Amino acid sequence: MEHKWKTIIEPFKIKSVEPLGFTTREERLKLLEQAHYNLFNIRAEKVLIDLLTDSGTGAMSAAQWGGIMTGDESYAGARSYYNFENEIKDLTGYREVIPVHQGRAAERILFSVIGGQGKYMVSNSHFDTTRANVEASGAAAIDFPASGALDFDKPGPFKGNMNTTALEKFISKTGAKNIPLCIMTVTNNSLGGQPVSMENLKSTQNICRKYGIPMFLDCARFAENAYFIKLREKGYSRTPVREIAQEMFELADGAMMSAKKDAFANMGGFLAMNNTEWSGKARQMLILTEGFNTYGGLAGRDLEAIAIGLREVLDENYLQYRIRSSAYLGEGLTRRGVPIVTPPGGHGIYVNAKKFLPHINPRNFPAQTLATALYLEGGIRGVEIGTLMFGRRDAKGNFLPASMELLRLAVPRRVYTQSHIDYVIEVFGCIAKNKKSLKGLEIVEAPKVLAHFSAKLRPVK
Ligand SMILES: *Cc1c(COP(=O)(O)O)cnc(C)c1O
């Protein structure tokens, strides 16, 4: 009988390596001061383990690198485009495929066609660039996260779901004619990479169909979502993940994708649908700002790498390893007394800094304090999702902290091994023991918009 081994291994061997940037604590203290305690200002070569994002940071396979060499760079009708189109058609079933240079280009093009003043886009949760592009068109972006999604300590199999009751209430109040689109983000990035169930996709689609509203997937992490369905939803444990993904796409009328996530590409994306009126208008926009229909701002080699990546990502050995490695990091942190958003999401772990550092006032940026401590002690870079990113001032100038103080540790695909993650866990263990010594940060200088990218900070005395 075949033995069921407990150890889940990295399902690849390493053919090409890149050295890590080792630094001393003393050097990192200097670098932090020079960077004004803002990790966006640190050069990547001075970061040992970079968990800033899983976007565009994955390792390509030997097959993808092979595709880079055979990419067809013809302006029109390149072979690589047809490989890309065929792969997306086979996966999604949508007839109209539009290549773009990354996810936000798909958003900008789509919302410039269907958005505008007085319109509402509804979603389980808009990702931040999606929201920004909806709003830039003049429309409003409304989220209906499942109840309990913001309770970080409460486990749940599908915390990325749409609150369908709230959705239907909103549609019947507002009227469907001003709601051009419902967007299901899978997995739900803004809410910790939590998955959406097939049942929830179906009930959302039923409501949309009843009111004549098309539903699109924001499918940057469609494969991770499909694998969670296989693991957690009744009736799917024996279904191949590719078929689960196809069923997800079949429930929707179209999709937009950042290929920098589940297509293992460093750059790229697409917009796909069946509606030829929308796709015709979208292609006109595409030619204006991205490029001709058969390359859309991408090189032929990028199209080739994406086509190959979209097939590779549905390998179940890969997905088992992927979902397990995030959970492994989460379990290690929990064991060392570091509170995280539960359950672990697909693409990383969100540390609850509000709970971890209750002695630091939100004015002094607990999550950013933790992010800088993590860099100082271990050369590890995460990203703050808290008051530095979302804090506001009201009309009277009163300070309004963000509702959450999270530190996101996003895990790049196929890049780090288990010992890298063990190291991250060890560093956190050390920080947990000495957390009382962390006092917080204060702003020296910050611009009004997107302050987190360029704010200057210093430790409080
Ligand atoms: C990354 C992402 C986007 C935007 O894609 P870019 O390639 O970064 O422009 C949109 N939606 C979701 C859910 C994402 O994760």
Coordinates of C-alpha atoms and ligand atoms in Angstrom, one line a residue:
M1 CA 0.0 0.0 0.0
E2 CA 1.2 3.5 -0.8
H3 CA 2.3 5.2 2.4
K4 CA 0.8 8.7 3.2
W5 CA 3.9 10.7 4.4
K6 CA 3.2 13.5 6.7
T7 CA 6.0 15.8 5.5
I8 CA 4.9 18.1 2.7
I9 CA 7.9 19.0 0.6
E10 CA 8.6 21.8 -1.8
P11 CA 7.5 20.2 -5.0
F12 CA 10.5 21.5 -7.1
K13 CA 14.2 21.3 -7.1
I14 CA 16.3 24.4 -7.5
K15 CA 18.1 24.9 -10.8
S16 CA 19.1 28.6 -10.5
V17 CA 19.8 30.5 -7.3
E18 CA 20.2 34.1 -6.2
P19 CA 22.3 35.1 -3.2
L20 CA 20.5 36.7 -0.2
G21 CA 21.6 40.1 1.2
F22 CA 23.1 39.6 4.6
T23 CA 23.7 42.6 6.8
T24 CA 24.5 43.2 10.4
R25 CA 22.1 44.6 13.0
E26 CA 24.3 47.7 13.2
E27 CA 24.1 48.2 9.5
R28 CA 20.3 47.7 9.5
L29 CA 20.0 50.3 12.3
K30 CA 21.8 52.8 10.1
L31 CA 19.8 51.8 7.0
L32 CA 16.5 52.3 9.0
E33 CA 17.5 55.7 10.1
Q34 CA 18.5 56.7 6.5
A35 CA 15.2 55.2 5.3
H36 CA 13.3 57.3 8.0
Y37 CA 11.8 54.1 9.3
N38 CA 9.9 53.5 6.1
L39 CA 10.6 50.1 4.6
F40 CA 9.7 51.2 1.1
N41 CA 12.9 53.3 1.2
I42 CA 15.2 50.2 1.9
R43 CA 17.0 48.8 -1.1
A44 CA 15.9 45.2 -1.8
E45 CA 19.5 44.0 -1.7
K46 CA 19.7 45.0 2.0
V47 CA 16.7 42.8 2.7
L48 CA 17.3 39.2 3.7
I49 CA 13.8 37.7 3.5
D50 CA 11.4 39.9 1.5
L51 CA 7.8 39.4 2.4
L52 CA 6.6 42.8 1.2
T53 CA 4.4 41.3 -1.5
D54 CA 3.6 38.1 -3.5
S55 CA 3.0 40.2 -6.6
G56 CA 5.4 39.7 -9.4
T57 CA 8.0 38.2 -7.0
G58 CA 7.4 34.5 -7.8
A59 CA 10.1 32.2 -9.3
M60 CA 9.4 31.1 -12.8
S61 CA 9.9 27.5 -13.8
A62 CA 12.4 26.1 -16.3
A63 CA 9.5 25.7 -18.7
Q64 CA 8.6 29.4 -18.3
W65 CA 12.2 30.5 -18.9
G66 CA 12.1 28.3 -22.0
G67 CA 9.0 30.2 -23.1
I68 CA 10.9 33.5 -22.6
M69 CA 13.4 32.3 -25.2
T70 CA 10.8 31.2 -27.7
G71 CA 8.5 34.2 -27.2
D72 CA 7.3 35.6 -30.5
E73 CA 7.9 39.4 -30.5
S74 CA 5.8 40.1 -33.7
Y75 CA 3.7 43.3 -33.3
A76 CA 0.5 41.7 -34.7
G77 CA -0.7 38.1 -34.5
A78 CA 2.3 36.8 -32.5
R79 CA 2.3 33.0 -31.9
S80 CA 2.8 33.8 -28.2
Y81 CA -0.5 35.8 -28.1
Y82 CA -2.4 32.8 -29.5
N83 CA -0.8 30.5 -26.9
F84 CA -1.9 33.0 -24.2
E85 CA -5.4 33.4 -25.7
N86 CA -6.0 29.6 -26.0
E87 CA -4.8 28.9 -22.5
I88 CA -7.2 31.6 -21.0
K89 CA -10.1 30.4 -23.2
D90 CA -9.6 26.8 -22.2
L91 CA -9.4 27.8 -18.5
T92 CA -12.2 30.4 -18.3
G93 CA -14.5 29.6 -21.2
Y94 CA -14.7 33.3 -22.1
R95 CA -14.5 34.2 -25.8
E96 CA -13.0 37.7 -25.6
V97 CA -9.5 37.9 -24.2
I98 CA -7.6 41.2 -23.8
P99 CA -4.0 41.2 -22.6
V100 CA -2.8 44.1 -20.3
H101 CA 0.4 45.0 -18.6
Q102 CA -0.9 44.3 -15.1
G103 CA -4.2 43.9 -13.2
R104 CA -4.8 47.6 -12.7
A105 CA -4.7 48.3 -16.4
A106 CA -7.6 45.8 -16.8
E107 CA -9.5 47.7 -14.1
R108 CA -8.9 51.1 -15.6
I109 CA -10.0 49.9 -19.0
L110 CA -13.1 48.1 -17.8
F111 CA -14.3 51.0 -15.5
S112 CA -13.7 53.6 -18.1
V113 CA -16.1 51.6 -20.3
I114 CA -18.8 50.8 -17.7
G115 CA -18.1 53.2 -14.7
G116 CA -18.8 56.9 -14.3
Q117 CA -20.7 59.3 -12.1
G118 CA -23.8 57.8 -10.4
K119 CA -22.8 54.2 -10.9
Y120 CA -22.1 51.7 -8.1
M121 CA -19.8 48.6 -8.3
V122 CA -20.6 46.0 -5.7
S123 CA -18.1 43.5 -4.3
N124 CA -17.2 41.1 -1.5
S125 CA -14.3 43.5 -1.1
H126 CA -12.6 45.7 -3.8
F127 CA -8.8 45.4 -3.8
D128 CA -7.3 48.9 -3.3
T129 CA -6.3 49.5 -6.9
T130 CA -9.7 48.2 -8.0
R131 CA -11.5 50.6 -5.7
A132 CA -9.2 53.5 -6.8
N133 CA -10.0 52.8 -10.5
V134 CA -13.7 52.5 -9.8
E135 CA -13.6 55.9 -8.0
A136 CA -11.3 57.5 -10.6
S137 CA -14.1 56.8 -13.2
G138 CA -16.5 58.7 -11.0
A139 CA -18.4 55.6 -9.7
A140 CA -18.6 54.3 -6.1
A141 CA -17.2 51.1 -4.9
I142 CA -19.3 49.3 -2.2
D143 CA -18.1 46.3 -0.2
F144 CA -20.3 43.6 1.3
P145 CA -17.9 41.3 3.3
A146 CA -19.4 38.3 5.0
S147 CA -20.4 39.0 8.6
G148 CA -17.6 37.9 11.0
A149 CA -14.9 38.6 8.3
L150 CA -13.4 41.4 10.4
D151 CA -13.3 39.3 13.5
F152 CA -9.7 38.2 13.2
D153 CA -9.8 35.6 16.0
K154 CA -12.7 33.7 14.7
P155 CA -11.9 30.8 12.4
G156 CA -14.1 30.1 9.4
P157 CA -13.6 28.2 6.1
F158 CA -14.8 30.9 3.7
K159 CA -14.3 34.3 5.4
G160 CA -13.8 35.9 1.9
N161 CA -17.5 35.4 1.1
M162 CA -20.0 38.0 -0.1
N163 CA -22.7 39.0 2.4
T164 CA -25.5 38.1 0.0
T165 CA -28.3 39.5 2.2
A166 CA -26.7 42.9 2.4
L167 CA -26.0 42.8 -1.3
E168 CA -29.6 42.1 -2.2
K169 CA -30.9 44.7 0.2
F170 CA -28.6 47.3 -1.5
I171 CA -29.6 46.3 -5.0
S172 CA -33.3 46.5 -4.3
K173 CA -32.9 49.9 -2.6
T174 CA -30.6 51.4 -5.2
G175 CA -32.1 49.8 -8.3
A176 CA -30.1 47.6 -10.6
K177 CA -29.9 50.0 -13.5
N178 CA -27.1 52.0 -11.8
I179 CA -25.1 48.9 -10.8
P180 CA -23.2 47.8 -14.0
L181 CA -21.1 45.1 -12.3
C182 CA -20.6 42.8 -9.3
I183 CA -17.0 41.9 -8.6
M184 CA -16.1 38.8 -6.7
T185 CA -12.4 38.9 -5.5
V186 CA -11.0 35.4 -5.2
T187 CA -9.3 35.0 -2.9
N188 CA -10.3 38.1 -1.0
N189 CA -7.0 40.0 -0.8
S190 CA -8.2 42.9 1.3
L191 CA -9.6 40.6 3.9
G192 CA -6.5 38.5 4.5
G193 CA -6.5 36.2 1.4
Q194 CA -9.5 34.4 2.7
P195 CA -11.4 32.2 0.1
V196 CA -14.9 32.4 -1.3
S197 CA -17.0 29.2 -1.4
M198 CA -18.6 27.8 -4.6
E199 CA -21.9 28.0 -2.8
N200 CA -21.4 31.7 -2.2
L201 CA -20.4 32.3 -5.8
K202 CA -23.6 30.5 -6.8
S203 CA -25.9 32.5 -4.5
T204 CA -24.2 35.8 -5.5
Q205 CA -24.7 34.9 -9.2
N206 CA -28.3 34.0 -8.5
I207 CA -29.0 37.5 -7.1
C208 CA -27.1 39.1 -9.9
R209 CA -29.0 37.1 -12.5
K210 CA -32.3 38.0 -10.9
Y211 CA -31.5 41.7 -11.2
G212 CA -29.7 41.5 -14.6
I213 CA -26.3 42.5 -13.2
P214 CA -23.2 40.8 -14.7
M215 CA -20.7 39.2 -12.3
F216 CA -16.9 39.3 -12.9
L217 CA -14.2 37.5 -10.9
D218 CA -11.1 39.5 -9.8
C219 CA -9.2 36.3 -10.1
A220 CA -5.5 37.1 -9.2
R221 CA -5.5 34.1 -6.9
F222 CA -8.1 31.9 -8.5
A223 CA -6.0 28.7 -8.1
E224 CA -5.5 29.2 -4.4
N225 CA -9.3 29.8 -4.0
A226 CA -10.1 26.7 -6.0
Y227 CA -7.8 24.6 -3.8
F228 CA -9.4 25.9 -0.7
I229 CA -12.8 24.8 -2.1
K230 CA -11.3 21.4 -2.7
L231 CA -10.1 21.2 0.9
R232 CA -13.0 22.8 2.7
E233 CA -16.2 22.6 0.7
K234 CA -18.5 19.6 0.8
G235 CA -18.6 17.7 -2.5
Y236 CA -15.3 18.9 -3.9
S237 CA -12.7 16.7 -2.3
R238 CA -12.3 14.4 -5.3
T239 CA -12.8 17.1 -8.0
P240 CA -9.6 18.1 -9.9
V241 CA -8.7 21.7 -9.0
R242 CA -8.7 22.6 -12.7
E243 CA -12.4 21.6 -12.9
I244 CA -13.2 23.6 -9.7
A245 CA -11.5 26.6 -11.3
Q246 CA -13.5 26.1 -14.5
E247 CA -16.7 25.9 -12.5
M248 CA -15.9 29.2 -10.8
F249 CA -15.3 30.9 -14.1
E250 CA -18.4 29.4 -15.6
L251 CA -20.5 31.0 -12.8
A252 CA -19.2 34.4 -13.8
D253 CA -19.6 36.5 -17.0
G254 CA -16.0 37.6 -17.1
A255 CA -12.8 38.1 -15.2
M256 CA -9.9 40.4 -14.7
M257 CA -6.6 39.1 -13.6
S258 CA -3.2 40.3 -12.4
A259 CA -0.9 37.6 -13.8
K260 CA 1.7 38.7 -11.2
K261 CA 0.0 36.4 -8.7
D262 CA -1.3 33.0 -9.7
A263 CA 0.3 33.0 -13.2
F264 CA 3.9 33.0 -11.8
A265 CA 4.7 36.0 -14.0
N266 CA 6.8 39.0 -13.1
M267 CA 4.4 41.2 -15.2
G268 CA 1.1 40.9 -17.0
G269 CA -2.6 40.5 -16.7
F270 CA -5.8 40.1 -18.7
L271 CA -9.4 41.0 -19.1
A272 CA -11.8 38.3 -20.4
M273 CA -15.5 38.2 -21.0
N274 CA -18.3 37.2 -23.4
N275 CA -19.9 40.6 -23.8
T276 CA -18.7 41.8 -27.2
E277 CA -20.1 45.3 -26.8
W278 CA -17.9 45.8 -23.7
S279 CA -14.9 44.0 -25.2
G280 CA -15.1 46.2 -28.4
K281 CA -15.0 49.4 -26.3
A282 CA -12.3 47.9 -24.1
R283 CA -10.1 47.2 -27.1
Q284 CA -10.4 50.8 -28.3
M285 CA -9.1 51.9 -24.9
L286 CA -6.4 49.2 -25.0
I287 CA -5.0 50.5 -28.3
L288 CA -5.0 54.0 -26.9
T289 CA -2.9 53.3 -23.8
E290 CA -1.6 49.7 -23.7
G291 CA -1.0 48.5 -27.2
F292 CA -2.4 46.5 -30.0
N293 CA -5.0 43.7 -29.3
T294 CA -2.4 40.9 -29.6
Y295 CA 0.1 42.2 -27.0
G296 CA -1.6 44.8 -24.8
G297 CA 1.5 46.3 -23.2
L298 CA 3.3 43.0 -22.9
A299 CA 6.3 41.5 -24.7
G300 CA 5.7 38.2 -26.5
R301 CA 7.9 36.4 -24.0
D302 CA 5.6 37.7 -21.1
L303 CA 2.5 36.3 -22.9
E304 CA 4.3 33.0 -23.3
A305 CA 5.4 32.8 -19.6
I306 CA 1.8 33.6 -18.5
A307 CA 0.3 30.9 -20.7
I308 CA 2.6 28.3 -19.2
G309 CA 2.2 29.7 -15.6
L310 CA -1.6 29.5 -15.8
R311 CA -1.3 25.7 -16.4
E312 CA 1.4 25.1 -13.8
V313 CA -0.4 26.8 -11.0
L314 CA -3.2 24.2 -11.1
D315 CA -0.8 21.4 -10.2
E316 CA -2.2 20.0 -7.0
N317 CA 1.2 19.2 -5.5
Y318 CA 2.1 22.9 -5.9
L319 CA -1.1 24.1 -4.4
Q320 CA -0.8 21.7 -1.4
Y321 CA 2.7 23.1 -0.8
R322 CA 1.5 26.7 -1.3
I323 CA -1.4 26.6 1.1
R324 CA 0.6 24.5 3.6
S325 CA 3.5 26.9 3.7
S326 CA 1.4 29.9 4.7
A327 CA -0.3 27.8 7.4
Y328 CA 3.1 26.6 8.6
L329 CA 4.2 30.2 9.1
G330 CA 1.0 31.0 10.8
E331 CA 1.3 28.0 13.2
G332 CA 4.9 28.9 14.1
L333 CA 4.0 32.5 14.9
T334 CA 1.0 31.3 17.0
R335 CA 3.2 28.9 19.0
R336 CA 5.5 31.9 19.8
G337 CA 2.6 34.0 21.1
V338 CA 2.2 36.2 18.0
P339 CA -1.5 36.8 17.3
I340 CA -2.5 36.4 13.6
V341 CA -5.6 36.7 11.5
T342 CA -7.2 33.3 11.5
P343 CA -7.4 31.1 9.7
P344 CA -4.2 31.6 7.6
G345 CA -5.0 32.9 4.1
G346 CA -3.6 31.7 0.8
H347 CA -0.8 34.1 0.1
G348 CA 0.5 35.0 3.5
I349 CA 0.0 35.8 7.2
Y350 CA -1.4 38.9 8.7
V351 CA 0.0 39.6 12.2
N352 CA -2.5 41.4 14.5
A353 CA -0.2 44.2 15.9
K354 CA -3.0 45.8 17.8
K355 CA -3.3 42.7 19.9
F356 CA 0.5 42.0 20.0
L357 CA 1.5 45.5 21.1
P358 CA -1.4 46.8 23.1
H359 CA 0.9 49.2 25.0
I360 CA 1.5 51.2 21.8
N361 CA -1.1 53.9 21.0
P362 CA -2.4 53.8 17.4
R363 CA -1.0 57.3 17.0
N364 CA 2.4 55.7 17.3
F365 CA 1.8 53.1 14.6
P366 CA 1.9 49.7 16.3
A367 CA 2.0 47.7 13.0
Q368 CA 4.7 49.9 11.5
T369 CA 6.7 49.7 14.7
L370 CA 6.5 45.9 14.4
A371 CA 7.5 46.1 10.7
T372 CA 10.6 48.1 11.5
A373 CA 11.5 45.9 14.5
L374 CA 11.3 42.8 12.2
Y375 CA 13.7 44.5 9.8
L376 CA 16.1 45.6 12.5
E377 CA 16.3 42.3 14.2
G378 CA 16.2 39.9 11.3
G379 CA 16.4 41.8 8.0
I380 CA 12.9 40.7 7.2
R381 CA 10.5 43.0 5.3
G382 CA 6.7 42.9 5.7
V383 CA 4.2 45.7 5.0
E384 CA 2.0 47.7 7.4
I385 CA -1.7 47.7 6.9
G386 CA -2.8 50.1 9.6
T387 CA -2.8 53.7 10.6
L388 CA 0.1 54.7 8.5
M389 CA -1.7 53.3 5.4
F390 CA -5.3 54.2 6.4
G391 CA -5.2 56.8 9.2
R392 CA -7.1 60.0 8.4
R393 CA -7.8 63.4 9.8
D394 CA -11.4 64.6 10.0
A395 CA -12.5 68.1 8.9
K396 CA -11.5 69.6 12.3
G397 CA -8.0 68.0 12.0
N398 CA -8.7 65.3 14.6
F399 CA -6.6 62.2 14.2
L400 CA -8.6 59.1 13.2
P401 CA -6.7 55.8 13.6
A402 CA -7.3 52.9 11.2
S403 CA -9.7 50.2 12.5
M404 CA -7.0 47.6 12.2
E405 CA -3.3 47.3 12.8
L406 CA -1.9 44.5 10.7
L407 CA 1.5 43.5 9.5
R408 CA 1.2 41.5 6.3
L409 CA 3.8 38.8 5.6
A410 CA 3.2 37.9 1.9
V411 CA 4.9 34.7 0.8
P412 CA 6.4 34.9 -2.8
R413 CA 5.6 31.8 -4.9
R414 CA 8.3 29.0 -5.1
V415 CA 11.0 31.4 -3.7
Y416 CA 11.7 30.5 -0.1
T417 CA 12.2 27.1 1.5
Q418 CA 11.0 25.9 4.9
S419 CA 14.3 26.9 6.6
H420 CA 13.7 30.5 5.5
I421 CA 10.3 30.4 7.1
D422 CA 11.8 28.8 10.3
Y423 CA 14.1 31.7 10.5
V424 CA 11.2 34.2 10.3
I425 CA 9.5 32.4 13.1
E426 CA 12.6 32.4 15.2
V427 CA 13.1 36.2 14.8
F428 CA 9.4 36.8 15.8
G429 CA 10.0 34.6 18.9
C430 CA 12.8 37.0 19.9
I431 CA 10.7 40.1 19.2
A432 CA 7.8 38.5 21.3
K433 CA 10.1 38.1 24.3
N434 CA 11.2 41.7 24.2
K435 CA 8.1 43.4 22.9
K436 CA 7.8 45.7 25.9
S437 CA 11.0 47.5 24.7
L438 CA 9.1 48.6 21.5
K439 CA 7.8 52.2 22.1
G440 CA 6.3 53.2 18.8
L441 CA 7.1 55.7 16.0
E442 CA 6.1 59.3 15.3
I443 CA 5.7 61.1 12.0
V444 CA 8.3 63.6 11.0
E445 CA 6.9 64.4 7.6
A446 CA 4.1 62.9 5.5
P447 CA 2.4 63.9 2.2
K448 CA -1.4 64.0 2.1
V449 CA -2.0 61.1 -0.3
L450 CA -0.7 57.6 -0.1
A451 CA 1.4 58.6 2.9
H452 CA 2.6 55.1 3.6
F453 CA 4.9 55.1 0.5
S454 CA 6.9 58.2 1.4
A455 CA 6.2 59.2 5.1
K456 CA 9.2 59.9 7.3
L457 CA 9.1 58.6 10.8
R458 CA 11.3 58.3 13.9
P459 CA 11.1 56.2 17.1
V460 CA 9.4 58.0 20.1
K461 CA 11.7 58.8 22.9
Ligands
LIG1 C1 -2.7 42.6 -7.3 C2 -4.1 42.7 -7.4 C3 -4.7 43.6 -8.3 C4 -3.9 44.6 -9.1 O1 -3.0 44.0 -9.9 P1 -1.6 44.7 -10.4 O2 -1.0 43.6 -11.3 O3 -0.8 44.9 -9.1 O4 -1.9 45.9 -11.1 C5 -6.1 43.6 -8.4 N1 -6.9 42.8 -7.7 C6 -6.3 41.9 -6.8 C7 -7.2 41.0 -6.0 C8 -4.9 41.8 -6.6 O5 -4.4 41.0 -5.7

